[in-house]
Amino acid sequence: MSGLPAIEYHERTKHSPASVREGDFSLDFENKPLPFERYTSLPSRDLAGTIRPTQQPALAAVAEPTADPLAGCAQPRPGLDEDLLSQLAYYSTGIVEARSGDDARDAGAEGASTDWERLRERYDRLFAAASCTGKLYHVDCYFVCGDDAGVPAGVYRFDPPNYAFDVLRDGDFRGVLAEATGGYEAVANAPVTLVTTSTWWRNAWKYRERTFRHAFWDSGTLLANLLATAHGLDLRAEVVTGFADGPVADLLGVDPAEEAPLELVPVGQGSPAPEPPAVDPIDPETLPLSPDPVDYPSIYEAWNAGVLDEGGTAATWRERGSGRADAGDRCSPPTVAGDRYPLDPVDHASAAKTPLPRAIRRRRSCREYDRESLSFRKFSTILDRATRGAPMDVRGVDDPALSFVTPYLVVHDVESLPSGAYRYHVEDGELELLREGELREESAHLALGQEWAGTPAANVYFLANLERVVDRLGDRGYRVAQLEAAIAGGRFYLATYAHRGLGGTGLTFFDDPVTEFFGPAAARTTPMFLYVFGHAA
C-alpha cells in the first residue's frame, strides 16, 4: 500500500467549524473496542509487588533536557532491577485508579474472561497514569530486555490491568533494535529498550482518520511520564525516533496495518547488546478488540509514508535531524516586535517538592476551573519547566530546547501579565505580546467550542512549520513535530499537578482558525497540541 504524504494527511484531517457542524458521525458503543490487549495463551510474569517510588520532585524530573541526568557527576549509577523496571512500567502506563472499588487485575492471560462485554465494562472503569485521547489507551509499551535488566532476557509487553509482563520471546533480542537504528549507541548499550506502539482501531473507533495524530499525542504524554520516571531514578533515557520500522514490528509480532511501532526509549547504559539473533515469526492469539472493527486506510498510509527500511537509512535520516541547523532552518517563526515579558520562575530550592509519583497519581483531565488569578511565579515555573526540551535522537545538544514547535499562549488571568495572546521565546525565557485583550470567548471557540478552554488561567498551543519540518526530515518528520509538542504537553500536565489546587487538560482545536488567531507571528505554521491549565474548581 502506498504512503499518504504527511502534509496531505494533515490537511485532510483538519477540524474546521464547517467540518464539525456538518459531520454526521455517531459513536457505536456496541462496537467500542477493548482499551487493553488481551493475549489468550501467552505466559505472563508478575512484576514487583511493592513499588518503592522515587522521591524526586516532579518539577525537577520534568525539567531534565539531556538523556543522562548524572552526566559529569561522580555519583554512582544505579543498576536496573525488577523494582526499577516496575516503576518505569507503572508510572508511564500503569493503572493508577480503578473506579467503583474495582481491582484492576483480571483473570490473567491463561484464564482470560470469555465474557467480552463484562471485560470491556470493567476496563472502562480503569484510569492509566498518562493522559490519552478519549481514555481509549491505544498506546502499548513493550520491553526488550537483556540479562542486566532485572528480569530474564526477553521481549515482553506490559499488561497494565494485571501489572504483569506478557512473555512474547525468551532470549536477548536487543541486537535487533540496535541494528534497526543503524547502531545508535544509546540503543546498542542499554540493558532495556522500551518500544511504544499504537493499535489504530482502539482510537479510531472514536476519532477515525485523526488517530495517526493521536498516536503521537498519546505516546508523547506517556513518554513524558517515562522520561521523568527514568530521570528521577537517575537512569539514562532518551527518545529514539529513527529506526527501521519493519524489523521492530517483526520482533514484536505486530502487523503495522493494525498496530505499528512509534518510538524506542533505551534506558540505562553499559550493557552492550549481542549480535542480533534470528527472529522467527510470531502471531500470538488475542481476544477480539470489538465485534466489528472498522478500517481507516489513511491512518496506515500516513504511517507508511514515513517508514525507514533499514538501519543505515535510519542513521542517515537521524543525522539530517540533529545536524546543528540554525533555528531559522528548523522552526523559527516570523519576527514580530511585540512587548516582551520575562518569566520569573522559582529556583530549584524554592520550587514545589511534590514527588513525581504523587503528581502522576494526582493528574486528571480537569474541565472545571475557578476564575481565580494564577500567580505569575507559578505560571512562569510551569512554563519554564515544561519547555526545557526532551532528549531525542533528532535534537542535537546545541539545538534549541524545542526544535520543531513553538509555544503560543492565550493568557486569561495571570497576575502581573496583561490578558492576551503571546508567543513564548523559549531560549530567552520571555513572552512576546501579540494581541492584548479579553479572549475567553474566542479561546473556547478555537477549542471546538469547549467552554473549559475559556475558563482556566491560560491556554498553550504548540505550532509547527510543517513544510520546513518535512523538507528537512521527510514525512517521518511529521511524527517528530507531533511528538515534541506532545512530550512538552505531558510535561505541562506533570508540572501543573506538582502544584496543589491546579489542574489542566489537553484539548482538540480548529486548525486553521488557531493559526489565524495568532496573526502574522504564526504565519505558515499549524497547531500540533493544545494544553490548558489554571485553578481547579
Coordinates of C-alpha atoms in Angstrom, one line a residue:
M1 CA 0.0 0.0 0.0
S2 CA 1.4 3.4 -0.9
G3 CA 2.0 6.1 1.7
L4 CA -0.1 9.2 2.3
P5 CA 2.2 12.3 2.4
A6 CA 2.3 13.9 5.8
I7 CA 1.2 17.3 4.8
E8 CA -1.7 15.9 2.7
Y9 CA -2.7 13.8 5.7
H10 CA -2.6 16.8 8.0
E11 CA -4.7 18.9 5.7
R12 CA -7.2 16.1 5.2
T13 CA -7.7 15.6 8.9
K14 CA -8.0 19.3 10.0
H15 CA -11.0 20.4 12.0
S16 CA -13.0 23.4 10.9
P17 CA -16.3 24.9 12.2
A18 CA -17.9 23.6 9.0
S19 CA -16.5 20.1 9.2
V20 CA -17.6 19.7 12.8
R21 CA -21.0 21.3 12.1
E22 CA -21.7 19.2 9.1
G23 CA -20.4 15.9 10.4
D24 CA -22.9 13.2 10.9
F25 CA -20.7 10.6 12.5
S26 CA -22.0 8.9 15.7
L27 CA -20.3 6.5 18.1
D28 CA -21.3 2.9 18.1
F29 CA -21.0 1.9 21.7
E30 CA -21.8 -1.7 21.0
N31 CA -18.7 -1.8 18.8
K32 CA -16.4 0.0 21.3
P33 CA -13.0 -1.8 21.4
L34 CA -11.3 -3.1 24.5
P35 CA -8.8 -0.5 25.7
F36 CA -6.2 -3.1 26.6
E37 CA -4.8 -6.1 24.6
R38 CA -5.6 -9.5 26.0
Y39 CA -3.5 -12.4 25.0
T40 CA -5.2 -15.7 25.4
S41 CA -2.3 -18.2 25.7
L42 CA 1.0 -16.4 26.4
P43 CA 2.7 -16.9 29.7
S44 CA 3.0 -13.9 32.0
R45 CA 5.4 -12.7 34.6
D46 CA 4.1 -10.7 37.6
L47 CA 6.1 -7.6 38.4
A48 CA 7.5 -6.5 41.8
G49 CA 4.5 -6.5 44.2
T50 CA 5.6 -3.4 46.1
I51 CA 6.8 -0.3 44.3
R52 CA 9.4 1.9 46.1
P53 CA 8.6 5.2 44.4
T54 CA 11.3 7.8 43.7
Q55 CA 11.0 10.9 45.8
Q56 CA 12.5 13.1 43.1
P57 CA 10.3 16.3 42.9
A58 CA 8.2 16.4 39.7
L59 CA 9.4 19.8 38.8
A60 CA 13.0 18.6 38.7
A61 CA 12.2 15.4 36.9
V62 CA 10.3 17.0 34.0
A63 CA 12.9 19.7 33.5
E64 CA 15.8 17.3 32.5
P65 CA 16.8 18.3 28.9
T66 CA 19.5 15.7 28.5
A67 CA 19.5 11.9 28.3
D68 CA 21.8 11.4 31.2
P69 CA 20.9 13.1 34.5
L70 CA 24.2 12.1 36.0
A71 CA 26.4 13.3 33.2
G72 CA 29.5 14.9 34.7
C73 CA 28.7 13.7 38.2
A74 CA 30.7 11.4 40.4
Q75 CA 27.6 9.8 41.9
P76 CA 27.3 6.0 41.4
R77 CA 24.9 4.9 38.7
P78 CA 22.1 2.6 39.7
G79 CA 21.8 -0.7 38.0
L80 CA 18.4 -1.8 36.7
D81 CA 16.5 -4.3 38.7
E82 CA 12.9 -5.6 38.7
D83 CA 11.8 -2.8 41.1
L84 CA 13.1 -0.1 38.8
L85 CA 11.7 -1.8 35.8
S86 CA 8.3 -2.0 37.5
Q87 CA 8.4 1.7 38.3
L88 CA 9.1 2.5 34.6
A89 CA 6.1 0.5 33.6
Y90 CA 3.7 1.6 36.3
Y91 CA 4.3 5.3 36.2
S92 CA 4.3 5.5 32.4
T93 CA 1.2 3.4 31.5
G94 CA 0.1 1.5 34.7
I95 CA -3.4 1.7 36.2
V96 CA -3.4 4.4 38.9
E97 CA -7.1 4.3 39.7
A98 CA -9.9 1.8 39.5
R99 CA -13.3 3.4 39.9
S100 CA -16.2 1.8 41.8
G101 CA -13.9 -0.2 44.0
D102 CA -12.7 -2.5 41.2
D103 CA -9.4 -4.3 41.4
A104 CA -7.6 -3.5 38.2
R105 CA -6.5 -7.1 37.8
D106 CA -8.5 -9.7 35.9
A107 CA -8.1 -13.5 35.5
G108 CA -4.8 -13.2 33.7
A109 CA -3.8 -14.4 30.2
E110 CA -4.3 -18.1 30.9
G111 CA -7.7 -17.7 32.4
A112 CA -8.9 -14.6 30.5
S113 CA -12.6 -13.9 30.8
T114 CA -14.6 -15.0 27.7
D115 CA -17.3 -12.6 28.8
W116 CA -16.1 -9.8 26.4
E117 CA -18.8 -7.3 27.4
R118 CA -18.1 -7.6 31.1
L119 CA -14.4 -7.3 30.5
R120 CA -14.9 -4.1 28.5
E121 CA -17.1 -2.6 31.1
R122 CA -14.5 -3.3 33.8
Y123 CA -11.7 -1.9 31.7
D124 CA -13.7 1.3 31.1
R125 CA -13.5 2.0 34.8
L126 CA -9.7 2.0 34.9
F127 CA -7.6 5.1 34.7
A128 CA -4.0 5.0 33.5
A129 CA -1.0 7.1 34.5
A130 CA -0.7 9.2 31.4
S131 CA -3.3 11.2 29.5
C132 CA -4.9 9.6 26.4
T133 CA -7.4 10.9 24.0
G134 CA -10.8 9.6 24.8
K135 CA -9.4 7.4 27.6
L136 CA -9.0 4.8 24.9
Y137 CA -5.4 3.7 25.8
H138 CA -4.3 2.6 22.3
V139 CA -0.6 3.0 23.1
D140 CA 1.2 -0.1 24.4
C141 CA 4.7 -0.5 25.9
Y142 CA 7.0 -3.4 25.0
F143 CA 10.2 -4.1 26.9
V144 CA 13.2 -5.6 25.1
C145 CA 15.4 -6.8 27.9
G146 CA 18.9 -8.2 28.2
D147 CA 20.3 -10.1 31.1
D148 CA 21.1 -6.9 33.1
A149 CA 17.5 -5.5 33.1
G150 CA 16.3 -7.2 36.4
V151 CA 14.2 -9.9 34.6
P152 CA 15.2 -12.8 32.4
A153 CA 16.3 -11.6 28.9
G154 CA 13.3 -11.5 26.6
V155 CA 10.7 -9.5 24.8
Y156 CA 7.7 -8.5 27.0
R157 CA 4.5 -6.5 26.6
F158 CA 3.4 -4.7 29.7
D159 CA -0.2 -5.6 30.7
P160 CA -1.5 -2.6 32.7
P161 CA -4.6 -4.1 34.2
N162 CA -2.7 -7.1 35.6
Y163 CA 0.5 -5.3 36.3
A164 CA 2.5 -8.0 34.6
F165 CA 4.7 -8.8 31.6
D166 CA 3.3 -10.9 28.8
V167 CA 6.2 -13.0 27.6
L168 CA 6.5 -12.8 23.8
R169 CA 10.0 -14.1 23.3
D170 CA 12.7 -15.6 25.5
G171 CA 16.3 -14.5 25.0
D172 CA 18.3 -11.3 24.3
F173 CA 16.9 -9.5 21.2
R174 CA 18.4 -6.1 21.9
G175 CA 20.7 -6.5 18.9
V176 CA 17.7 -6.4 16.6
L177 CA 16.9 -2.9 17.9
A178 CA 20.5 -1.8 17.7
E179 CA 20.7 -3.0 14.1
A180 CA 17.3 -1.3 13.3
T181 CA 18.7 2.0 14.5
G182 CA 21.9 1.8 12.5
G183 CA 24.0 1.0 15.6
Y184 CA 22.7 4.0 17.6
E185 CA 24.9 3.9 20.7
A186 CA 22.2 4.6 23.3
V187 CA 20.2 1.6 22.0
A188 CA 23.2 -0.7 21.5
N189 CA 24.3 -0.2 25.1
A190 CA 21.0 -0.1 27.0
P191 CA 20.1 -3.1 29.2
V192 CA 16.4 -2.5 28.2
T193 CA 14.7 -0.6 25.4
L194 CA 11.0 0.2 25.6
V195 CA 9.1 0.3 22.3
T196 CA 5.7 2.1 22.1
T197 CA 3.1 1.1 19.6
S198 CA -0.4 2.2 18.7
T199 CA -3.3 -0.2 17.9
W200 CA -5.1 2.0 15.4
W201 CA -8.7 0.8 15.9
R202 CA -8.6 1.3 19.7
N203 CA -8.5 5.0 19.0
A204 CA -10.1 5.2 15.5
W205 CA -13.4 3.9 17.0
K206 CA -14.0 7.5 18.1
Y207 CA -11.5 9.6 16.2
R208 CA -11.4 7.9 12.8
E209 CA -8.7 9.2 10.5
R210 CA -7.2 11.6 13.1
T211 CA -5.8 8.6 15.0
F212 CA -2.4 9.0 13.4
R213 CA -2.2 12.4 15.0
H214 CA -3.3 10.9 18.3
A215 CA -0.7 8.2 18.2
F216 CA 1.9 10.8 18.8
W217 CA -0.2 12.9 21.2
D218 CA -0.8 9.9 23.4
S219 CA 2.6 8.3 23.1
G220 CA 4.1 11.8 23.9
T221 CA 2.3 12.2 27.2
L222 CA 3.2 8.6 28.1
L223 CA 6.9 9.3 27.2
A224 CA 6.8 12.5 29.3
N225 CA 6.0 10.2 32.3
L226 CA 8.5 7.6 31.3
L227 CA 11.4 10.1 30.9
A228 CA 10.6 11.8 34.1
T229 CA 10.4 8.5 36.0
A230 CA 13.7 7.3 34.5
H231 CA 15.5 10.6 35.1
G232 CA 14.0 10.7 38.6
L233 CA 15.7 7.3 39.2
D234 CA 19.0 8.6 37.9
L235 CA 18.7 6.4 34.8
R236 CA 19.8 7.4 31.4
A237 CA 16.9 7.6 28.9
E238 CA 16.1 9.3 25.6
V239 CA 13.5 9.1 22.8
V240 CA 14.7 7.5 19.6
T241 CA 12.6 8.2 16.5
G242 CA 15.0 7.0 13.8
F243 CA 14.8 3.2 13.3
A244 CA 13.8 0.7 10.6
D245 CA 10.1 0.0 11.3
G246 CA 9.8 -3.4 9.7
P247 CA 12.3 -5.3 11.9
V248 CA 10.8 -3.7 15.0
A249 CA 7.3 -4.7 14.1
D250 CA 8.5 -8.3 13.3
L251 CA 10.2 -8.5 16.6
L252 CA 7.0 -7.6 18.4
G253 CA 4.9 -9.8 16.2
V254 CA 2.6 -7.0 15.1
D255 CA 1.1 -6.1 11.8
P256 CA 1.6 -2.3 11.2
A257 CA -1.7 -2.1 9.3
E258 CA -3.3 -2.8 12.7
E259 CA -0.6 -2.0 15.3
A260 CA 2.6 -0.1 14.5
P261 CA 5.8 0.9 16.3
L262 CA 6.1 4.5 17.2
E263 CA 9.2 5.2 19.3
L264 CA 12.1 3.5 21.1
V265 CA 13.3 4.5 24.5
P266 CA 16.6 3.0 25.6
V267 CA 17.0 3.1 29.4
G268 CA 20.3 2.7 31.3
Q269 CA 23.7 2.1 29.8
G270 CA 26.9 0.0 30.0
S271 CA 25.3 -3.3 28.7
P272 CA 26.3 -3.9 25.1
A273 CA 23.8 -5.8 23.0
P274 CA 24.9 -9.0 21.4
E275 CA 24.7 -9.7 17.6
P276 CA 21.0 -9.9 16.5
P277 CA 19.6 -13.4 16.6
A278 CA 17.2 -14.8 14.0
V279 CA 13.7 -13.5 14.6
D280 CA 11.1 -16.2 14.0
P281 CA 7.6 -15.1 13.1
I282 CA 5.1 -14.9 16.0
D283 CA 1.4 -14.2 15.9
P284 CA 0.1 -14.6 19.5
E285 CA -3.7 -15.1 19.8
T286 CA -5.7 -12.3 21.4
L287 CA -9.2 -11.6 22.4
P288 CA -11.1 -9.7 19.6
L289 CA -11.0 -5.9 20.2
S290 CA -14.6 -5.5 19.3
P291 CA -17.3 -7.3 17.3
D292 CA -16.7 -5.4 14.0
P293 CA -13.5 -3.3 13.7
V294 CA -13.6 -0.6 11.1
D295 CA -10.6 0.1 8.8
Y296 CA -9.5 3.6 8.1
P297 CA -6.8 3.2 5.5
S298 CA -5.4 6.7 5.7
I299 CA -4.0 6.0 9.2
Y300 CA -1.7 3.2 8.0
E301 CA -1.0 5.1 4.8
A302 CA 0.2 8.1 6.8
W303 CA 2.4 5.9 8.9
N304 CA 3.7 4.1 5.9
A305 CA 4.8 7.3 4.2
G306 CA 7.4 7.8 6.9
V307 CA 8.7 4.3 7.1
L308 CA 12.5 3.7 7.1
D309 CA 13.5 0.4 5.5
E310 CA 16.8 -0.4 7.3
G311 CA 19.3 0.7 9.9
G312 CA 21.7 2.6 7.6
T313 CA 18.8 4.6 6.3
A314 CA 17.7 5.4 9.8
A315 CA 21.2 6.6 10.8
T316 CA 21.3 8.9 7.7
W317 CA 17.8 10.2 8.5
R318 CA 18.8 10.9 12.1
E319 CA 21.8 12.9 11.1
R320 CA 19.5 15.2 9.0
G321 CA 17.5 15.9 12.1
S322 CA 20.4 16.7 14.5
G323 CA 22.6 18.5 12.0
R324 CA 23.1 21.6 14.2
A325 CA 21.0 23.7 11.9
D326 CA 20.3 27.2 12.9
A327 CA 16.9 28.0 14.3
G328 CA 15.7 29.5 11.1
D329 CA 16.1 26.2 9.3
R330 CA 14.1 24.4 11.9
C331 CA 11.0 26.1 13.3
S332 CA 11.7 29.8 13.8
P333 CA 8.5 31.9 13.3
P334 CA 8.3 35.3 11.6
T335 CA 9.6 38.3 13.6
V336 CA 7.0 40.5 15.3
A337 CA 8.1 43.3 17.6
G338 CA 5.7 42.9 20.5
D339 CA 6.3 43.9 24.1
R340 CA 8.4 41.3 26.0
Y341 CA 7.6 40.0 29.5
P342 CA 10.4 37.9 31.1
L343 CA 9.3 34.9 33.1
D344 CA 10.0 34.7 36.8
P345 CA 10.3 31.0 37.7
V346 CA 11.3 29.9 41.1
D347 CA 14.7 28.2 41.5
H348 CA 15.1 24.6 42.4
A349 CA 15.4 25.3 46.1
S350 CA 12.1 27.2 46.2
A351 CA 10.1 25.0 43.9
A352 CA 7.3 22.8 45.0
K353 CA 8.6 19.5 46.3
T354 CA 5.7 17.3 45.2
P355 CA 7.3 13.9 44.4
L356 CA 6.9 12.8 40.8
P357 CA 4.7 9.7 41.7
R358 CA 2.3 11.9 43.6
A359 CA 2.0 14.3 40.6
I360 CA 1.4 11.4 38.3
R361 CA -1.3 9.9 40.5
R362 CA -2.9 13.3 41.1
R363 CA -3.1 14.1 37.3
R364 CA -6.6 14.2 35.8
S365 CA -8.1 15.9 32.8
C366 CA -9.6 18.9 34.6
R367 CA -12.6 20.5 32.9
E368 CA -13.9 22.8 35.7
Y369 CA -11.9 25.8 36.8
D370 CA -12.2 28.7 39.2
R371 CA -11.8 32.1 37.7
E372 CA -9.0 32.9 40.1
S373 CA -5.8 34.6 39.1
L374 CA -2.8 32.3 38.8
S375 CA 0.3 33.7 40.4
F376 CA 2.9 34.9 37.8
R377 CA 5.6 32.8 39.6
K378 CA 3.6 29.6 39.4
F379 CA 2.7 30.3 35.8
S380 CA 6.4 31.1 35.0
T381 CA 7.6 27.9 36.8
I382 CA 5.2 25.6 34.9
L383 CA 6.0 27.2 31.6
D384 CA 9.8 27.1 32.2
R385 CA 10.0 23.5 33.4
A386 CA 7.7 22.0 30.8
T387 CA 9.6 23.5 27.8
R388 CA 13.2 22.8 28.6
G389 CA 13.3 20.2 25.8
A390 CA 13.3 16.4 25.9
P391 CA 16.3 14.2 24.9
M392 CA 15.6 13.0 21.4
D393 CA 17.9 11.4 18.8
V394 CA 17.0 14.2 16.3
R395 CA 17.7 17.0 18.7
G396 CA 21.4 17.8 19.0
V397 CA 23.0 19.1 22.2
D398 CA 23.3 22.6 20.7
D399 CA 19.9 22.7 19.2
P400 CA 17.0 24.7 20.6
A401 CA 15.1 23.2 23.5
L402 CA 12.1 23.0 21.2
S403 CA 13.5 22.4 17.8
F404 CA 10.3 21.7 15.8
V405 CA 7.5 23.5 17.5
T406 CA 6.9 27.0 19.0
P407 CA 4.6 27.7 22.0
Y408 CA 1.9 30.3 21.7
L409 CA -0.3 31.2 24.6
V410 CA -3.6 32.8 25.4
V411 CA -3.5 34.3 28.9
H412 CA -6.8 34.9 30.6
D413 CA -5.9 35.6 34.2
V414 CA -2.3 35.6 35.4
E415 CA -1.2 38.1 37.9
S416 CA 1.0 40.9 36.6
L417 CA 0.5 39.8 33.0
P418 CA -1.9 41.5 30.6
S419 CA -4.6 39.3 29.2
G420 CA -4.0 38.5 25.6
A421 CA -2.2 36.3 23.0
Y422 CA 1.5 35.7 23.3
R423 CA 4.4 33.9 21.7
Y424 CA 6.9 32.2 24.0
H425 CA 10.6 32.6 23.2
V426 CA 11.9 29.6 24.9
E427 CA 15.6 30.3 24.7
D428 CA 15.1 33.8 26.1
G429 CA 12.5 32.9 28.7
E430 CA 10.3 35.7 27.5
L431 CA 6.7 36.1 26.4
E432 CA 6.0 38.4 23.4
L433 CA 2.6 40.1 23.5
L434 CA 0.9 39.7 20.1
R435 CA -2.5 40.9 21.0
E436 CA -3.9 42.4 24.2
G437 CA -7.5 41.9 25.5
E438 CA -10.1 39.6 26.9
L439 CA -10.1 36.5 24.8
R440 CA -12.0 33.9 26.8
E441 CA -14.9 33.6 24.3
E442 CA -12.5 33.2 21.3
S443 CA -10.4 30.6 23.2
A444 CA -13.5 28.5 23.8
H445 CA -14.4 28.7 20.1
L446 CA -10.9 27.7 19.0
A447 CA -11.1 24.6 21.1
L448 CA -14.0 23.2 19.2
G449 CA -16.4 25.3 21.2
Q450 CA -15.4 23.6 24.5
E451 CA -16.2 26.1 27.2
W452 CA -13.4 24.9 29.6
A453 CA -10.8 26.4 27.2
G454 CA -12.2 29.8 28.2
T455 CA -12.3 29.4 32.0
P456 CA -8.7 28.5 33.1
A457 CA -5.8 30.9 33.6
A458 CA -4.1 30.1 30.3
N459 CA -4.0 28.1 27.1
V460 CA -0.8 26.8 25.5
Y461 CA -0.7 25.9 21.8
F462 CA 2.3 24.3 20.1
L463 CA 2.6 25.3 16.4
A464 CA 4.9 23.9 13.7
N465 CA 6.0 24.9 10.3
L466 CA 5.4 21.5 8.7
E467 CA 6.8 22.5 5.3
R468 CA 10.2 23.1 6.9
V469 CA 10.0 20.1 9.1
V470 CA 9.1 17.8 6.2
D471 CA 11.6 19.4 3.9
R472 CA 14.3 18.5 6.5
L473 CA 13.1 15.1 7.7
G474 CA 10.7 13.9 5.1
D475 CA 7.3 12.5 6.0
R476 CA 8.7 11.0 9.2
G477 CA 9.3 14.5 10.4
Y478 CA 5.6 14.9 10.9
R479 CA 5.9 12.3 13.7
V480 CA 8.7 14.2 15.3
A481 CA 6.8 17.5 15.3
Q482 CA 3.7 16.0 16.8
L483 CA 5.8 14.1 19.3
E484 CA 7.9 17.0 20.5
A485 CA 4.7 19.0 21.1
A486 CA 3.0 16.1 23.0
I487 CA 6.0 15.4 25.2
A488 CA 6.0 19.1 26.2
G489 CA 2.3 18.8 26.8
G490 CA 2.8 15.8 29.0
R491 CA 5.4 17.7 31.0
F492 CA 2.9 20.5 31.3
Y493 CA 0.5 18.0 32.9
L494 CA 3.1 17.0 35.5
A495 CA 4.4 20.5 36.2
T496 CA 0.8 21.6 36.7
Y497 CA -0.1 18.8 39.1
A498 CA 3.1 19.3 41.1
H499 CA 1.1 22.4 42.5
R500 CA -1.7 21.6 44.8
G501 CA -5.0 23.1 43.7
L502 CA -4.1 23.5 40.0
G503 CA -5.5 21.4 37.1
G504 CA -5.1 21.1 33.4
T505 CA -6.1 19.1 30.3
G506 CA -5.3 18.7 26.6
L507 CA -8.0 19.7 24.2
T508 CA -8.7 19.4 20.4
F509 CA -9.0 22.5 18.3
F510 CA -9.9 24.1 14.9
D511 CA -6.6 24.0 13.0
D512 CA -6.6 27.0 10.6
P513 CA -8.6 29.3 12.9
V514 CA -5.8 28.9 15.5
T515 CA -3.2 29.9 13.0
E516 CA -5.3 32.9 12.0
F517 CA -5.9 33.8 15.6
F518 CA -2.2 34.3 16.4
G519 CA -1.8 36.5 13.3
P520 CA 1.4 37.2 11.3
A521 CA 3.5 35.8 14.1
A522 CA 2.2 32.3 13.3
A523 CA 2.2 32.6 9.5
R524 CA 2.9 29.3 7.7
T525 CA 2.5 27.3 11.0
T526 CA -0.2 24.9 12.1
P527 CA -1.1 23.8 15.6
M528 CA 0.1 20.4 16.9
F529 CA -1.1 20.3 20.5
L530 CA -3.2 22.3 23.0
Y531 CA -3.0 22.3 26.8
V532 CA -5.0 24.5 29.2
F533 CA -4.4 25.0 32.9
G534 CA -5.4 27.0 36.0
H535 CA -7.1 26.7 39.4
A536 CA -9.2 23.6 39.5
A537 CA -12.8 24.1 40.8

